[in-house]
Amino acid sequence: MIQYKEGDFKEFIIKPNSSLSWRGNKIFFFMLFCLSFFIAISFAMAGMWMILPFTGLEMILLGSALTYCYIKNSQCEIVKIDENKVSVALIKMRSKKVFDCDKYWAKFILDKPRVNGYPHKLLLRSAGREMEIGALLTDEERIKLAKMLRRNVQ
């Protein structure tokens, strides 16, 4: 997903497509939790009590997996272009990696895949350094982003 903002500088916010919000994840987990424990308690009342610990373990694993997926989807990239500088910030959980370069030397390169079926790579190159941009996007979105960035750097 690409968000574009224009003001004193041009800003592109790149985020992965997220199927559910945190609130949606909690609702989904709560509904599955209630259904699973309703079934487990029904079996426990019929004398099969060993199903309860396994249901609890299953819910712990499901909650952990949903949390992990939400954290992975909360990363983003921010590309800022002003009159003299291009800045790319890669934000993952609590870490932030920033790549700054002069706008005059900045080149956005869309590398074609060596093997058919693989996605393109969008790179920002400047003064012998490079950084991949848009790894969170689909191939079509990456190609669209490359066109938008090239248009705004010229």
Coordinates of C-alpha atoms in Angstrom, one line a residue:
M1 CA 0.0 0.0 0.0
I2 CA 1.4 3.4 -1.0
Q3 CA 0.3 6.6 0.6
Y4 CA 1.4 9.9 -1.0
K5 CA 1.5 13.3 0.8
E6 CA 2.7 16.6 -0.7
G7 CA 3.5 19.7 1.3
D8 CA 6.9 21.3 2.0
F9 CA 8.3 18.0 0.7
K10 CA 6.9 14.9 -1.0
E11 CA 6.4 11.9 1.2
F12 CA 5.7 8.3 0.2
I13 CA 4.6 6.0 3.0
I14 CA 4.9 2.3 2.0
K15 CA 3.2 -0.3 4.1
P16 CA 2.4 -4.0 3.5
N17 CA -1.2 -5.0 2.8
S18 CA -2.8 -5.9 6.1
S19 CA -5.7 -8.2 6.2
L20 CA -6.9 -7.4 9.7
S21 CA -6.3 -4.5 12.1
W22 CA -5.3 -5.2 15.7
R23 CA -8.9 -4.8 16.8
G24 CA -10.0 -7.3 14.1
N25 CA -7.3 -9.8 15.3
K26 CA -8.6 -9.5 18.8
I27 CA -12.2 -10.1 17.8
F28 CA -11.2 -13.1 15.6
F29 CA -9.1 -14.6 18.5
F30 CA -11.9 -14.0 21.0
M31 CA -14.5 -15.7 18.8
L32 CA -12.3 -18.7 18.1
F33 CA -11.3 -18.9 21.8
C34 CA -15.0 -19.0 22.9
L35 CA -15.9 -21.6 20.2
S36 CA -12.9 -23.8 21.1
F37 CA -13.4 -23.8 24.8
F38 CA -17.2 -24.4 24.4
I39 CA -16.3 -27.5 22.4
A40 CA -13.6 -28.5 24.8
I41 CA -15.8 -28.1 27.9
S42 CA -18.5 -30.1 26.2
F43 CA -16.0 -33.0 25.7
A44 CA -14.7 -32.6 29.2
M45 CA -18.2 -32.9 30.6
A46 CA -18.5 -36.2 28.6
G47 CA -15.5 -37.5 30.4
M48 CA -12.7 -36.6 28.0
W49 CA -11.1 -33.9 30.2
M50 CA -7.6 -34.3 28.5
I51 CA -8.8 -32.1 25.7
L52 CA -8.8 -28.9 27.9
P53 CA -5.0 -28.5 28.2
F54 CA -4.5 -29.1 24.5
T55 CA -7.2 -26.5 23.7
G56 CA -5.4 -24.0 26.0
L57 CA -2.1 -24.8 24.2
E58 CA -3.7 -24.3 20.9
M59 CA -5.1 -20.9 21.9
I60 CA -1.7 -19.8 23.2
L61 CA -0.1 -20.7 19.9
L62 CA -2.9 -19.1 17.8
G63 CA -2.6 -15.9 19.9
S64 CA 1.2 -15.9 19.5
A65 CA 0.9 -16.4 15.7
L66 CA -1.6 -13.6 15.3
T67 CA 0.6 -11.2 17.4
Y68 CA 3.7 -12.1 15.4
C69 CA 1.9 -11.5 12.1
Y70 CA 0.6 -8.1 13.3
I71 CA 4.0 -7.0 14.4
K72 CA 5.5 -8.1 11.0
N73 CA 2.8 -6.1 9.2
S74 CA 3.4 -3.0 11.3
Q75 CA 6.7 -2.2 9.6
C76 CA 6.9 0.6 7.0
E77 CA 9.2 2.6 4.7
I78 CA 9.0 6.4 4.4
V79 CA 10.5 8.1 1.4
K80 CA 10.9 11.9 1.7
I81 CA 11.9 14.0 -1.3
D82 CA 12.6 17.7 -0.8
E83 CA 14.4 20.3 -2.9
N84 CA 18.0 19.0 -2.1
K85 CA 17.7 15.6 -0.4
V86 CA 16.1 12.2 -0.7
S87 CA 15.6 10.3 2.5
V88 CA 14.4 6.8 3.1
A89 CA 13.5 5.5 6.6
L90 CA 12.9 1.8 7.2
I91 CA 11.0 1.4 10.4
K92 CA 10.7 -2.1 12.0
M93 CA 9.2 -2.4 15.4
R94 CA 11.7 -0.4 17.5
S95 CA 14.5 0.1 15.1
K96 CA 14.8 2.8 12.4
K97 CA 17.3 2.7 9.5
V98 CA 17.8 5.9 7.6
F99 CA 19.4 6.4 4.2
D100 CA 20.0 10.0 3.1
C101 CA 21.4 11.2 -0.2
D102 CA 21.7 14.2 -2.4
K103 CA 18.7 14.6 -4.8
Y104 CA 21.1 15.3 -7.7
W105 CA 22.9 12.0 -7.3
A106 CA 19.8 9.9 -6.4
K107 CA 18.7 7.3 -9.0
F108 CA 15.7 5.0 -8.6
I109 CA 16.5 1.7 -10.4
L110 CA 14.0 -1.0 -11.1
D111 CA 16.0 -4.2 -11.5
K112 CA 14.4 -6.9 -13.7
P113 CA 14.3 -10.3 -12.2
R114 CA 16.8 -12.9 -13.6
V115 CA 14.2 -15.6 -13.5
N116 CA 10.6 -15.2 -14.8
G117 CA 8.0 -15.1 -12.1
Y118 CA 10.3 -13.4 -9.5
P119 CA 9.5 -9.8 -8.5
H120 CA 11.4 -6.7 -9.6
K121 CA 13.7 -5.0 -7.1
L122 CA 13.4 -1.2 -6.6
L123 CA 16.8 0.3 -5.5
L124 CA 17.8 3.8 -4.5
R125 CA 21.4 4.3 -5.6
S126 CA 23.6 7.3 -4.8
A127 CA 27.4 7.8 -4.6
G128 CA 28.2 4.0 -4.6
R129 CA 25.6 3.1 -2.0
E130 CA 22.2 1.5 -2.5
M131 CA 19.1 0.6 -0.5
E132 CA 16.2 -1.6 -1.6
I133 CA 12.8 0.2 -1.4
G134 CA 9.3 -1.4 -1.6
A135 CA 10.2 -4.9 -0.5
L136 CA 6.8 -4.9 1.3
L137 CA 4.8 -4.3 -1.9
T138 CA 3.5 -6.5 -4.7
D139 CA 5.4 -6.4 -8.0
E140 CA 2.7 -4.2 -9.6
E141 CA 2.8 -1.7 -6.8
R142 CA 6.6 -1.7 -6.9
I143 CA 6.6 -0.8 -10.6
K144 CA 4.0 1.9 -9.9
L145 CA 6.1 3.3 -7.1
A146 CA 9.2 3.4 -9.3
K147 CA 7.4 5.5 -11.8
M148 CA 6.1 7.9 -9.1
L149 CA 9.5 8.3 -7.5
R150 CA 11.3 8.9 -10.8
R151 CA 8.8 11.5 -11.7
N152 CA 9.3 13.3 -8.4
V153 CA 13.1 13.3 -8.4
Q154 CA 13.5 14.9 -11.9

